[in-house]
Coordinates of C-alpha atoms and ligand atoms in Angstrom, one line a residue:
M699 CA 2.5 6.6 -9.7
K700 CA 6.0 5.9 -8.1
V701 CA 6.2 5.8 -4.3
V702 CA 9.6 6.3 -2.6
D703 CA 11.2 5.5 0.8
G704 CA 13.4 8.0 2.6
I705 CA 16.6 6.8 1.0
Q706 CA 15.2 6.9 -2.5
M707 CA 13.9 10.4 -2.0
K708 CA 17.4 11.5 -0.8
M709 CA 18.9 9.8 -3.9
L710 CA 16.5 11.7 -6.1
D711 CA 17.4 15.0 -4.4
Q712 CA 21.1 14.2 -4.9
T713 CA 20.5 13.4 -8.6
A714 CA 18.6 16.7 -9.1
M715 CA 21.3 18.7 -7.4
E716 CA 24.4 16.9 -8.7
E717 CA 23.4 15.7 -12.2
Y718 CA 20.9 18.3 -13.2
K719 CA 22.7 21.1 -11.3
I720 CA 19.5 22.2 -9.6
P721 CA 20.6 23.9 -6.4
G722 CA 19.0 22.5 -3.3
I723 CA 17.8 25.9 -2.3
I724 CA 15.7 26.0 -5.5
L725 CA 14.1 22.7 -4.6
M726 CA 13.5 24.2 -1.1
E727 CA 12.0 27.3 -2.6
Q728 CA 9.7 25.3 -4.8
A729 CA 8.7 23.2 -1.8
G730 CA 8.0 26.3 0.3
M731 CA 6.0 27.9 -2.5
A732 CA 3.9 24.7 -2.9
V733 CA 3.2 24.7 0.8
T734 CA 2.3 28.4 0.7
E735 CA -0.3 27.7 -2.1
E736 CA -2.0 25.1 0.1
I737 CA -1.9 27.3 3.2
M738 CA -3.5 30.2 1.2
K739 CA -6.3 27.9 0.1
E740 CA -7.0 27.0 3.7
I741 CA -6.8 30.6 4.8
Q742 CA -9.7 31.4 2.5
R743 CA -11.8 29.0 4.5
Q744 CA -10.6 30.2 8.0
E745 CA -11.9 33.0 10.1
N746 CA -8.6 33.3 11.9
K747 CA -5.9 34.0 9.3
R748 CA -3.0 33.8 11.7
V749 CA -0.4 31.1 10.7
M750 CA 2.0 29.4 13.1
I751 CA 4.9 27.5 11.5
I752 CA 6.8 25.1 13.7
C753 CA 10.2 24.2 12.2
G754 CA 12.8 21.6 13.0
L755 CA 16.5 22.1 12.3
G756 CA 16.6 20.2 9.0
N757 CA 15.4 20.9 5.5
N758 CA 11.8 20.2 6.4
G759 CA 12.2 23.2 8.7
G760 CA 13.8 25.0 5.8
D761 CA 10.6 24.4 3.7
G762 CA 8.8 26.0 6.6
F763 CA 11.1 29.1 6.6
V764 CA 10.4 29.5 2.8
A765 CA 6.6 29.3 3.3
A766 CA 6.9 31.8 6.2
R767 CA 8.6 34.3 3.9
H768 CA 6.0 33.9 1.1
L769 CA 3.2 34.3 3.6
F770 CA 4.9 37.4 5.1
Q771 CA 5.3 38.9 1.7
R772 CA 1.5 38.5 1.1
G773 CA 0.8 40.3 4.4
I774 CA -0.4 37.1 6.2
P775 CA 0.2 37.3 9.9
V776 CA 2.8 34.5 10.4
K777 CA 4.9 33.3 13.4
V778 CA 7.8 30.9 13.3
R779 CA 8.9 28.7 16.2
I780 CA 12.0 26.6 15.9
I781 CA 12.5 23.4 18.0
G782 CA 16.2 23.2 18.9
D783 CA 19.3 25.3 19.0
I784 CA 19.5 27.4 15.8
A785 CA 23.3 27.1 16.0
R786 CA 22.7 23.7 14.5
L787 CA 21.0 25.1 11.5
N788 CA 23.0 24.7 8.3
G789 CA 22.9 24.8 4.5
D790 CA 19.7 25.8 2.7
A791 CA 17.7 25.9 5.9
K792 CA 20.2 28.3 7.5
S793 CA 20.1 30.5 4.4
N794 CA 16.3 30.7 4.6
Y795 CA 16.4 31.3 8.3
D796 CA 18.8 34.3 7.8
I797 CA 16.6 35.8 5.2
L798 CA 13.6 35.5 7.6
K799 CA 15.6 37.2 10.3
K800 CA 16.4 40.1 8.0
L801 CA 12.7 40.5 7.3
K802 CA 12.1 41.0 11.0
T803 CA 9.4 38.3 11.1
D804 CA 8.3 37.0 14.5
I805 CA 10.7 34.0 14.8
K806 CA 11.7 32.4 18.1
T807 CA 13.4 29.2 19.3
M808 CA 11.9 26.7 21.7
L809 CA 14.5 25.0 23.9
D810 CA 12.6 23.8 27.0
F811 CA 9.2 22.9 28.3
Q812 CA 8.4 26.5 29.2
D813 CA 8.9 27.5 25.6
I814 CA 6.5 24.7 24.6
Q815 CA 4.0 25.9 27.1
K816 CA 4.3 29.4 25.6
L817 CA 3.7 27.9 22.2
S818 CA 0.6 26.2 23.5
D819 CA -0.8 29.5 24.7
E820 CA 0.0 31.1 21.3
L821 CA -1.6 28.3 19.4
A822 CA -4.9 29.2 21.0
H823 CA -4.8 32.4 18.9
S824 CA -3.6 30.8 15.6
G825 CA -5.8 29.7 12.8
I826 CA -3.5 27.3 10.9
V827 CA -0.5 25.3 12.3
V828 CA 2.2 24.2 9.9
D829 CA 4.2 21.1 10.9
A830 CA 7.7 21.7 9.4
I831 CA 9.4 19.8 12.3
C832 CA 10.7 16.8 10.4
G833 CA 10.2 15.0 7.1
T834 CA 12.2 12.2 5.5
G835 CA 15.0 12.7 7.9
L836 CA 13.2 11.2 11.0
N837 CA 15.8 8.9 12.3
R838 CA 14.9 8.1 15.9
G839 CA 12.1 8.0 18.5
A840 CA 10.9 11.3 19.9
D841 CA 12.6 12.6 23.1
G842 CA 10.6 14.3 25.9
L843 CA 10.6 17.8 24.3
W844 CA 9.5 16.5 20.9
K845 CA 6.8 14.4 22.6
E846 CA 5.5 17.4 24.4
L847 CA 5.6 19.6 21.3
I848 CA 3.7 17.0 19.3
R849 CA 1.2 16.6 22.1
V850 CA 0.6 20.3 22.2
I851 CA 0.1 20.5 18.5
N852 CA -2.3 17.5 18.4
Q853 CA -4.5 19.0 21.1
C854 CA -4.6 22.6 19.9
G855 CA -7.8 22.0 17.9
K856 CA -6.5 24.1 14.9
Y857 CA -6.1 23.1 11.2
I858 CA -2.8 21.3 10.9
L859 CA -0.9 21.1 7.7
S860 CA 2.2 18.9 7.6
I861 CA 5.1 19.4 5.1
D862 CA 6.0 16.2 3.2
I863 CA 4.9 13.8 6.0
P864 CA 3.4 14.3 9.5
S865 CA 6.4 14.6 11.8
G866 CA 7.0 11.3 13.7
V867 CA 5.9 9.1 10.8
S868 CA 8.7 7.1 9.2
A869 CA 8.9 8.0 5.5
S870 CA 10.2 4.5 4.7
T871 CA 7.7 2.3 6.4
G872 CA 4.8 4.3 7.8
N873 CA 5.6 3.3 11.3
I874 CA 5.2 5.8 14.1
L875 CA 8.4 6.5 16.0
D876 CA 6.8 7.1 19.5
T877 CA 4.4 9.8 18.5
A878 CA 3.4 11.8 15.4
V879 CA 1.5 14.8 14.4
R880 CA -2.1 14.2 13.3
A881 CA -2.5 16.4 10.2
N882 CA -5.6 17.6 8.4
K883 CA -3.6 17.8 5.2
T884 CA -0.1 16.8 4.1
V885 CA 1.6 18.6 1.3
V886 CA 3.8 15.7 -0.1
L887 CA 6.8 16.9 -2.0
Q888 CA 7.4 15.5 -5.5
L889 CA 6.5 11.8 -4.8
P890 CA 4.4 10.0 -2.2
K891 CA 6.5 8.4 0.5
V892 CA 5.8 4.9 1.7
G893 CA 5.0 6.5 5.0
N894 CA 2.2 8.6 3.4
I895 CA 0.6 5.5 2.0
N896 CA 1.2 2.6 4.4
F897 CA -0.6 2.2 7.7
P898 CA -0.4 3.4 10.5
G899 CA 1.3 6.5 8.9
A900 CA -1.5 6.9 6.3
D901 CA -3.9 7.3 9.2
Y902 CA -2.0 10.4 10.4
S903 CA -3.3 12.7 7.7
D904 CA -6.9 13.2 6.6
E905 CA -5.8 14.1 3.1
M906 CA -2.7 14.5 1.1
I907 CA -1.7 16.4 -2.0
V908 CA 1.4 15.7 -4.0
K909 CA 3.1 18.8 -5.3
D910 CA 5.9 19.0 -7.9
I911 CA 9.0 20.8 -6.6
G912 CA 11.0 20.6 -9.8
I913 CA 12.8 17.3 -9.8
P914 CA 13.2 16.5 -13.5
K915 CA 10.7 13.8 -14.6
E916 CA 13.4 11.9 -16.4
A917 CA 15.4 11.7 -13.2
I918 CA 12.4 10.0 -11.6
E919 CA 11.9 7.7 -14.6
R920 CA 15.6 6.8 -14.9
N921 CA 16.0 6.0 -11.2
N922 CA 15.0 2.4 -10.7
L923 CA 12.3 3.3 -8.2
N924 CA 10.8 -0.1 -7.7
I925 CA 7.7 0.9 -5.5
S926 CA 4.5 2.0 -7.2
L927 CA 0.9 2.7 -6.4
I928 CA -1.7 0.7 -8.3
T929 CA -3.7 3.3 -10.2
E930 CA -7.0 3.0 -12.0
T931 CA -5.2 3.8 -15.3
M932 CA -3.0 0.8 -14.8
I933 CA -6.0 -1.4 -14.3
R934 CA -7.9 0.1 -17.3
N935 CA -4.9 -1.0 -19.4
I936 CA -4.9 -4.5 -18.0
L937 CA -8.6 -5.2 -18.3
P938 CA -9.4 -4.6 -22.0
R939 CA -13.0 -4.3 -23.3
R940 CA -14.2 -7.7 -24.7
K941 CA -14.2 -8.3 -28.5
N942 CA -17.5 -9.3 -29.9
D943 CA -16.6 -12.4 -31.9
T944 CA -15.6 -14.5 -28.9
H945 CA -16.9 -17.6 -27.1
K946 CA -16.5 -18.9 -23.6
G947 CA -13.3 -20.8 -24.6
N948 CA -11.7 -17.4 -25.2
Y949 CA -12.1 -16.6 -21.5
G950 CA -10.2 -19.5 -20.2
K951 CA -10.6 -22.6 -18.3
A952 CA -10.0 -22.3 -14.5
Y953 CA -9.4 -25.3 -12.3
I954 CA -9.7 -25.2 -8.5
V955 CA -8.6 -27.8 -6.1
A956 CA -10.5 -26.9 -3.0
G957 CA -13.0 -27.7 -0.3
S958 CA -13.0 -30.2 2.5
M959 CA -15.5 -31.2 5.0
G960 CA -16.9 -28.0 6.6
M961 CA -14.9 -25.8 4.3
T962 CA -17.2 -25.8 1.2
G963 CA -18.0 -22.1 1.9
A964 CA -14.5 -21.0 1.1
A965 CA -14.5 -23.0 -2.2
M966 CA -17.9 -21.6 -3.1
L967 CA -16.8 -18.0 -2.7
T968 CA -13.6 -18.7 -4.8
C969 CA -15.7 -20.3 -7.6
E970 CA -18.2 -17.6 -7.7
A971 CA -15.4 -15.0 -7.9
V972 CA -13.8 -16.9 -10.7
F973 CA -16.9 -16.5 -12.8
R974 CA -17.7 -12.9 -11.7
S975 CA -14.2 -11.9 -12.8
G976 CA -14.9 -13.2 -16.3
A977 CA -13.5 -16.7 -16.7
G978 CA -15.2 -18.8 -19.3
L979 CA -15.1 -22.2 -17.7
L980 CA -14.5 -23.6 -14.3
K981 CA -13.8 -27.1 -13.0
V982 CA -13.7 -27.8 -9.3
A983 CA -11.9 -30.8 -7.8
I984 CA -13.6 -31.7 -4.6
P985 CA -13.7 -34.7 -2.4
Q986 CA -16.5 -37.0 -3.6
S987 CA -18.4 -36.6 -0.3
L988 CA -18.9 -32.8 -1.0
N989 CA -20.0 -33.2 -4.6
S990 CA -23.8 -33.1 -3.9
I991 CA -23.5 -29.9 -1.9
M992 CA -21.3 -28.2 -4.4
E993 CA -23.3 -29.3 -7.4
T994 CA -26.4 -27.7 -6.1
R995 CA -24.7 -24.4 -5.1
L996 CA -22.4 -24.1 -8.1
I997 CA -24.6 -24.6 -11.1
E998 CA -22.2 -22.9 -13.6
A999 CA -19.1 -24.9 -12.5
I1000 CA -18.3 -28.5 -13.4
T1001 CA -17.4 -30.4 -10.3
V1002 CA -14.8 -33.1 -10.6
P1003 CA -15.4 -35.3 -7.6
L1004 CA -12.4 -37.1 -6.4
P1005 CA -12.9 -40.7 -5.4
E1006 CA -10.8 -40.4 -2.2
L1007 CA -13.3 -40.7 0.6
K1008 CA -10.7 -40.4 3.5
K1009 CA -11.8 -37.7 5.9
G1010 CA -13.5 -35.7 3.1
V1011 CA -10.2 -34.1 2.0
V1012 CA -8.2 -34.2 -1.2
G1013 CA -6.0 -37.2 -1.1
I1014 CA -3.0 -38.8 -2.8
S1015 CA -4.9 -41.2 -5.1
D1016 CA -6.7 -38.2 -6.5
I1017 CA -3.4 -36.9 -7.9
E1018 CA -3.7 -38.6 -11.2
K1019 CA -7.2 -37.1 -11.8
I1020 CA -6.0 -33.6 -10.6
I1021 CA -3.0 -33.6 -13.0
K1022 CA -5.0 -34.8 -15.9
T1023 CA -7.7 -32.1 -15.4
M1024 CA -4.9 -29.5 -14.8
K1025 CA -3.4 -30.2 -18.2
E1026 CA -6.7 -29.3 -19.8
S1027 CA -6.9 -26.0 -17.9
D1028 CA -5.3 -22.5 -18.2
V1029 CA -4.8 -21.9 -14.5
I1030 CA -5.0 -23.9 -11.3
A1031 CA -5.7 -22.7 -7.9
V1032 CA -5.1 -24.7 -4.8
G1033 CA -6.1 -24.0 -1.3
P1034 CA -9.3 -22.4 -0.4
G1035 CA -10.8 -24.7 2.3
S1036 CA -8.7 -27.6 1.3
G1037 CA -7.8 -28.6 4.8
Q1038 CA -4.2 -28.8 6.0
T1039 CA -3.1 -32.4 5.4
R1040 CA 0.0 -34.3 4.4
E1041 CA -1.9 -35.4 1.4
L1042 CA -2.2 -31.8 0.2
E1043 CA 1.6 -31.5 0.4
E1044 CA 1.9 -34.4 -2.0
V1045 CA -0.7 -33.0 -4.3
L1046 CA 1.2 -29.7 -4.4
R1047 CA 4.5 -31.4 -5.1
N1048 CA 3.0 -33.1 -8.1
I1049 CA 1.3 -29.9 -9.4
F1050 CA 4.6 -28.0 -9.1
E1051 CA 6.4 -30.7 -11.0
E1052 CA 3.8 -31.0 -13.8
A1053 CA 2.2 -27.6 -14.2
T1054 CA 3.1 -25.4 -17.2
I1055 CA 0.2 -23.0 -16.4
P1056 CA 0.0 -20.3 -13.7
I1057 CA -0.7 -21.6 -10.1
V1058 CA -2.5 -19.7 -7.4
L1059 CA -1.7 -20.8 -3.9
D1060 CA -3.9 -19.7 -1.0
A1061 CA -4.8 -20.5 2.6
D1062 CA -4.2 -24.2 3.3
A1063 CA -1.9 -24.6 0.3
L1064 CA 0.3 -21.9 1.9
N1065 CA 0.1 -23.5 5.3
S1066 CA 1.3 -26.8 3.6
L1067 CA 4.3 -24.9 2.3
A1068 CA 5.3 -23.5 5.7
H1069 CA 8.7 -25.0 6.7
R1070 CA 8.8 -26.7 3.2
L1071 CA 9.5 -23.6 1.1
D1072 CA 12.1 -25.5 -0.9
M1073 CA 9.2 -27.1 -2.7
L1074 CA 8.8 -23.8 -4.6
K1075 CA 12.0 -24.7 -6.4
L1076 CA 10.1 -27.4 -8.2
L1077 CA 8.0 -24.8 -9.9
K1078 CA 8.2 -24.6 -13.7
S1079 CA 5.4 -22.0 -14.1
T1080 CA 4.6 -18.8 -12.3
A1081 CA 3.0 -19.1 -8.9
V1082 CA 0.9 -16.4 -7.2
L1083 CA 0.9 -16.7 -3.5
T1084 CA -1.8 -14.9 -1.5
P1085 CA -1.0 -15.0 2.2
H1086 CA -2.4 -12.6 4.7
I1087 CA 0.0 -11.4 7.4
G1088 CA -0.7 -14.4 9.6
E1089 CA -0.1 -16.9 6.9
M1090 CA 3.0 -15.1 5.9
A1091 CA 4.3 -15.3 9.4
R1092 CA 3.8 -19.0 9.4
L1093 CA 5.3 -19.3 5.9
I1094 CA 8.6 -17.6 6.7
N1095 CA 8.5 -18.2 10.4
I1096 CA 8.8 -14.5 11.4
P1097 CA 6.6 -12.8 14.0
I1098 CA 3.6 -10.9 12.6
E1099 CA 4.8 -7.7 14.3
E1100 CA 8.1 -7.8 12.5
I1101 CA 6.3 -8.4 9.1
Q1102 CA 4.0 -5.5 9.8
R1103 CA 6.9 -3.2 10.6
N1104 CA 8.7 -4.0 7.4
K1105 CA 6.3 -5.6 5.0
I1106 CA 7.5 -4.0 1.8
Q1107 CA 11.1 -5.2 2.3
I1108 CA 10.0 -8.6 3.4
A1109 CA 7.5 -9.1 0.5
M1110 CA 10.1 -7.9 -2.0
E1111 CA 12.8 -10.3 -0.7
F1112 CA 10.5 -13.3 -0.6
A1113 CA 9.2 -12.8 -4.1
Q1114 CA 12.8 -12.3 -5.4
K1115 CA 14.2 -15.3 -3.5
W1116 CA 11.4 -17.8 -4.5
K1117 CA 10.7 -16.3 -7.9
V1118 CA 7.0 -16.0 -7.2
I1119 CA 4.4 -13.3 -7.2
L1120 CA 3.5 -12.5 -3.7
I1121 CA 0.2 -10.8 -2.7
L1122 CA 0.7 -9.9 1.0
K1123 CA -2.9 -9.1 2.0
G1124 CA -3.8 -6.5 4.6
A1125 CA -4.8 -2.9 4.8
R1126 CA -2.7 -1.6 1.9
T1127 CA -2.0 -4.9 0.2
V1128 CA 1.5 -5.2 -1.1
I1129 CA 2.2 -7.1 -4.4
A1130 CA 5.8 -8.1 -5.1
S1131 CA 7.3 -9.6 -8.2
P1132 CA 10.3 -11.9 -8.8
E1133 CA 12.0 -8.9 -10.5
G1134 CA 11.9 -6.9 -7.3
K1135 CA 9.0 -4.6 -8.2
V1136 CA 6.6 -3.7 -5.5
F1137 CA 3.1 -2.3 -5.8
I1138 CA 0.9 -0.9 -3.0
N1139 CA -2.9 -1.1 -3.3
T1140 CA -5.1 1.7 -1.8
T1141 CA -8.6 0.4 -2.6
G1142 CA -10.5 -1.6 0.0
N1143 CA -11.7 -0.9 3.5
P1144 CA -11.9 -2.4 7.0
G1145 CA -15.3 -3.9 6.3
M1146 CA -13.5 -6.5 4.1
A1147 CA -11.7 -8.0 7.1
T1148 CA -14.3 -10.8 7.1
A1149 CA -14.3 -14.5 6.6
G1150 CA -14.0 -15.5 3.0
S1151 CA -12.7 -12.2 1.7
G1152 CA -9.4 -13.8 0.9
D1153 CA -11.2 -16.7 -0.9
V1154 CA -12.9 -14.1 -3.1
L1155 CA -9.5 -12.6 -4.0
T1156 CA -8.1 -16.0 -4.9
G1157 CA -11.1 -16.4 -7.2
I1158 CA -10.5 -13.1 -8.9
V1159 CA -6.8 -13.7 -9.4
T1160 CA -7.7 -17.2 -10.9
G1161 CA -10.4 -15.7 -13.1
F1162 CA -8.1 -13.1 -14.5
L1163 CA -5.2 -15.6 -15.1
A1164 CA -7.7 -17.9 -16.8
Q1165 CA -8.3 -15.1 -19.3
G1166 CA -4.7 -15.0 -20.2
I1167 CA -3.7 -11.9 -18.3
Q1168 CA 0.0 -11.9 -17.4
P1169 CA 0.5 -13.1 -13.8
L1170 CA 1.8 -9.9 -12.3
E1171 CA -0.9 -7.8 -14.1
A1172 CA -3.6 -10.3 -13.1
A1173 CA -2.4 -10.0 -9.4
L1174 CA -2.5 -6.2 -9.6
A1175 CA -5.9 -6.1 -11.3
A1176 CA -7.4 -8.6 -8.9
V1177 CA -6.2 -6.8 -5.7
Y1178 CA -7.4 -3.5 -7.1
M1179 CA -10.8 -4.8 -8.2
H1180 CA -11.3 -6.8 -5.0
G1181 CA -10.8 -3.6 -3.0
A1182 CA -12.9 -1.6 -5.4
A1183 CA -15.8 -4.1 -5.1
G1184 CA -15.4 -4.0 -1.4
D1185 CA -15.6 -0.2 -1.4
R1186 CA -18.8 -0.3 -3.5
A1187 CA -20.2 -2.8 -1.0
A1188 CA -19.3 -0.6 2.0
V1189 CA -21.0 2.4 0.3
R1190 CA -24.1 0.3 -0.2
I1191 CA -24.3 -1.5 3.2
G1192 CA -21.6 0.0 5.5
E1193 CA -18.5 -1.7 6.8
Y1194 CA -20.0 -3.6 9.8
G1195 CA -22.3 -5.9 8.0
L1196 CA -20.1 -6.4 4.9
M1197 CA -19.7 -10.1 4.0
A1198 CA -17.4 -11.7 1.5
G1199 CA -20.5 -12.5 -0.6
D1200 CA -21.2 -8.8 -0.9
I1201 CA -17.7 -8.3 -2.5
V1202 CA -18.6 -11.0 -5.1
V1203 CA -22.0 -9.3 -5.8
E1204 CA -20.3 -5.9 -6.4
L1205 CA -17.4 -7.3 -8.4
P1206 CA -19.0 -7.3 -11.9
H1207 CA -20.2 -3.7 -11.3
A1208 CA -16.8 -2.6 -10.2
I1209 CA -15.2 -4.2 -13.3
K1210 CA -17.9 -2.6 -15.5
E1211 CA -17.0 0.8 -14.0
I1212 CA -13.4 0.4 -15.1
V1213 CA -13.8 -1.4 -18.4
G1214 CA -16.8 0.5 -19.5
K1215 CA -19.2 -2.4 -20.2
Ligands
LIG25 N1 13.0 16.5 -3.0 C1 12.5 16.8 -1.8 O1 11.5 16.1 -1.4 C2 13.0 17.9 -1.0 C3 12.6 17.8 0.3 N2 13.1 18.8 1.2 C4 12.7 18.7 2.6 O2 13.7 18.1 3.3 C5 13.2 17.1 4.1 C6 14.3 16.2 4.5 O3 15.2 17.1 5.2 P1 16.4 16.5 6.1 O4 17.3 17.6 6.5 O5 17.0 15.3 5.5 O6 15.6 16.0 7.4 P2 14.4 16.5 8.2 O7 14.3 18.0 8.1 O8 13.2 15.7 7.7 O9 14.6 16.1 9.7 C7 15.9 15.9 10.1 C8 16.0 16.8 11.3 O10 15.2 16.3 12.3 C9 16.0 15.8 13.4 N3 15.4 14.6 14.0 C10 15.1 13.5 13.3 N4 14.5 12.7 14.1 C11 14.4 13.3 15.3 C12 13.9 13.0 16.6 N5 13.2 11.9 16.8 N6 14.0 13.9 17.6 C13 14.6 15.1 17.4 N7 15.2 15.4 16.2 C14 15.0 14.6 15.2 C15 17.4 15.6 12.8 O11 18.3 15.8 13.9 P3 19.7 15.1 13.9 O12 20.1 15.1 15.3 O13 19.5 13.7 13.4 O14 20.5 16.0 13.0 C16 17.4 16.7 11.8 O15 17.7 18.0 12.4 C17 12.1 16.5 3.3 O16 11.2 15.8 4.1 C18 11.5 17.8 2.7 O17 10.6 18.4 3.6 C19 13.9 19.8 0.7 O18 13.4 21.0 1.3 C20 13.8 20.1 -0.7 C21 13.9 18.9 -1.5
K26 K1 6.6 17.4 8.7

């Protein structure tokens, strides 16, 4: 499903109106009717059937006027309160305001704090409050009156339904501009906005329903909307059912360069996840000194102990052995628990220069690349980088807060610039491709914010790549399945005690649910 930012939505609106000659007032009518439908559903559940619609001066407010008219026609007791001077109303919103005035509905403006206080008293007698204050046109922080209005709405204790997006949430990023309405439900018009999906905005509505308002499907398809949600259907198409006449060789040979003194846990989790995501064979390059530990724990994997004894980390003289084994593999992953050393940088350089197979770079491999991003220019094959926000901040030397504020744009630009697939991990992981496509994942839960969770994801990406799944699709499927497995684990044991190992345990079950066997 496509996701849009505020600008793309406006573009779509324009296309519908200018190219397909659909008058804006028709779109607004459809929007208002879609909202009315959802209000009517809630009215069935409410004792108090009175509806209070709070409108801004833009088209979001216009949607509210249309909904008020339809409710009024159905004999529903409805009041409309407008924040701001109605002299500023124009276009379709003004037309719908004028109609409402003719219908002698209860419609008043709110211009000062007294009016807001009056609204607060009236809300005590309402059943449903409709937030039609602002939608994709939010363009600045809330001033005092807006702040007070939103506070009054949020503390009224009534059922709150927002139109398109809770007012105060930026449609393009999901950031909160000072304050925002906390809705029970949001009726999203035509396509989800980034602000409906991304945190913190996604937290400002308990549920959302996307309603068609008549923008032609072909207009949506034709527009190069580059942001999409990862859907189960997408993953079902990526992870085919297995054919019967196959053997382990068909499921690929993964190769992991990982582990250093005290970090064997990370390597273990990655290796288990490689097998649990279906890879046929796995070799693990580890410092000789860790071999005995790993061999006992990882019976299915073949360990390739590297002679280098120095400090128990992968070293330069291991390179020959690493490259040789890499050439017999279908995918190579570097990073989980490798330890951040200069040697690792040399290892990476050689891998980049020699690899013709996909490369997964995680954790310490990413840290080695920080301030040396130019090394990515040596790549001859596709690399999948899996930083969390902190690793990304180090990688591109930008503060974490700035990345959080604009992660889609930053991920997209990085992937395009360095021609890599970027998995920017976090609540709502973002995947960006060298072609400028961006995907947002909505599986997963806060219980997965635990040590080793990223190592498991690295293993899943590596496991899917080993099986010959195209790199971008392997990244999408891995992120989706990682979250789905984490969600199964959270259902079984809750979020507090969830450990990375639980994600690995649930992974095959989550895949079986999608693939069917
Ligand atoms: N295809 C569709 O999805 C359609 C959506 N529709 C609805 O239209 C809105 C977008 O309408 P727009 O007029 O662009 O803007 P909004 O109504 O969202 O809000 C803009 C008004 O809000 C004022 N504003 C913005 N930020 C603030 C603030 N912090 N404090 C006070 N006022 C603010 C802004 O004021 P200006 O001073 O900037 O003019 C505007 O008055 C979309 O979300 C849908 O709900 C169409 O109905 C149909 C097609
Ligand atoms: K709104």
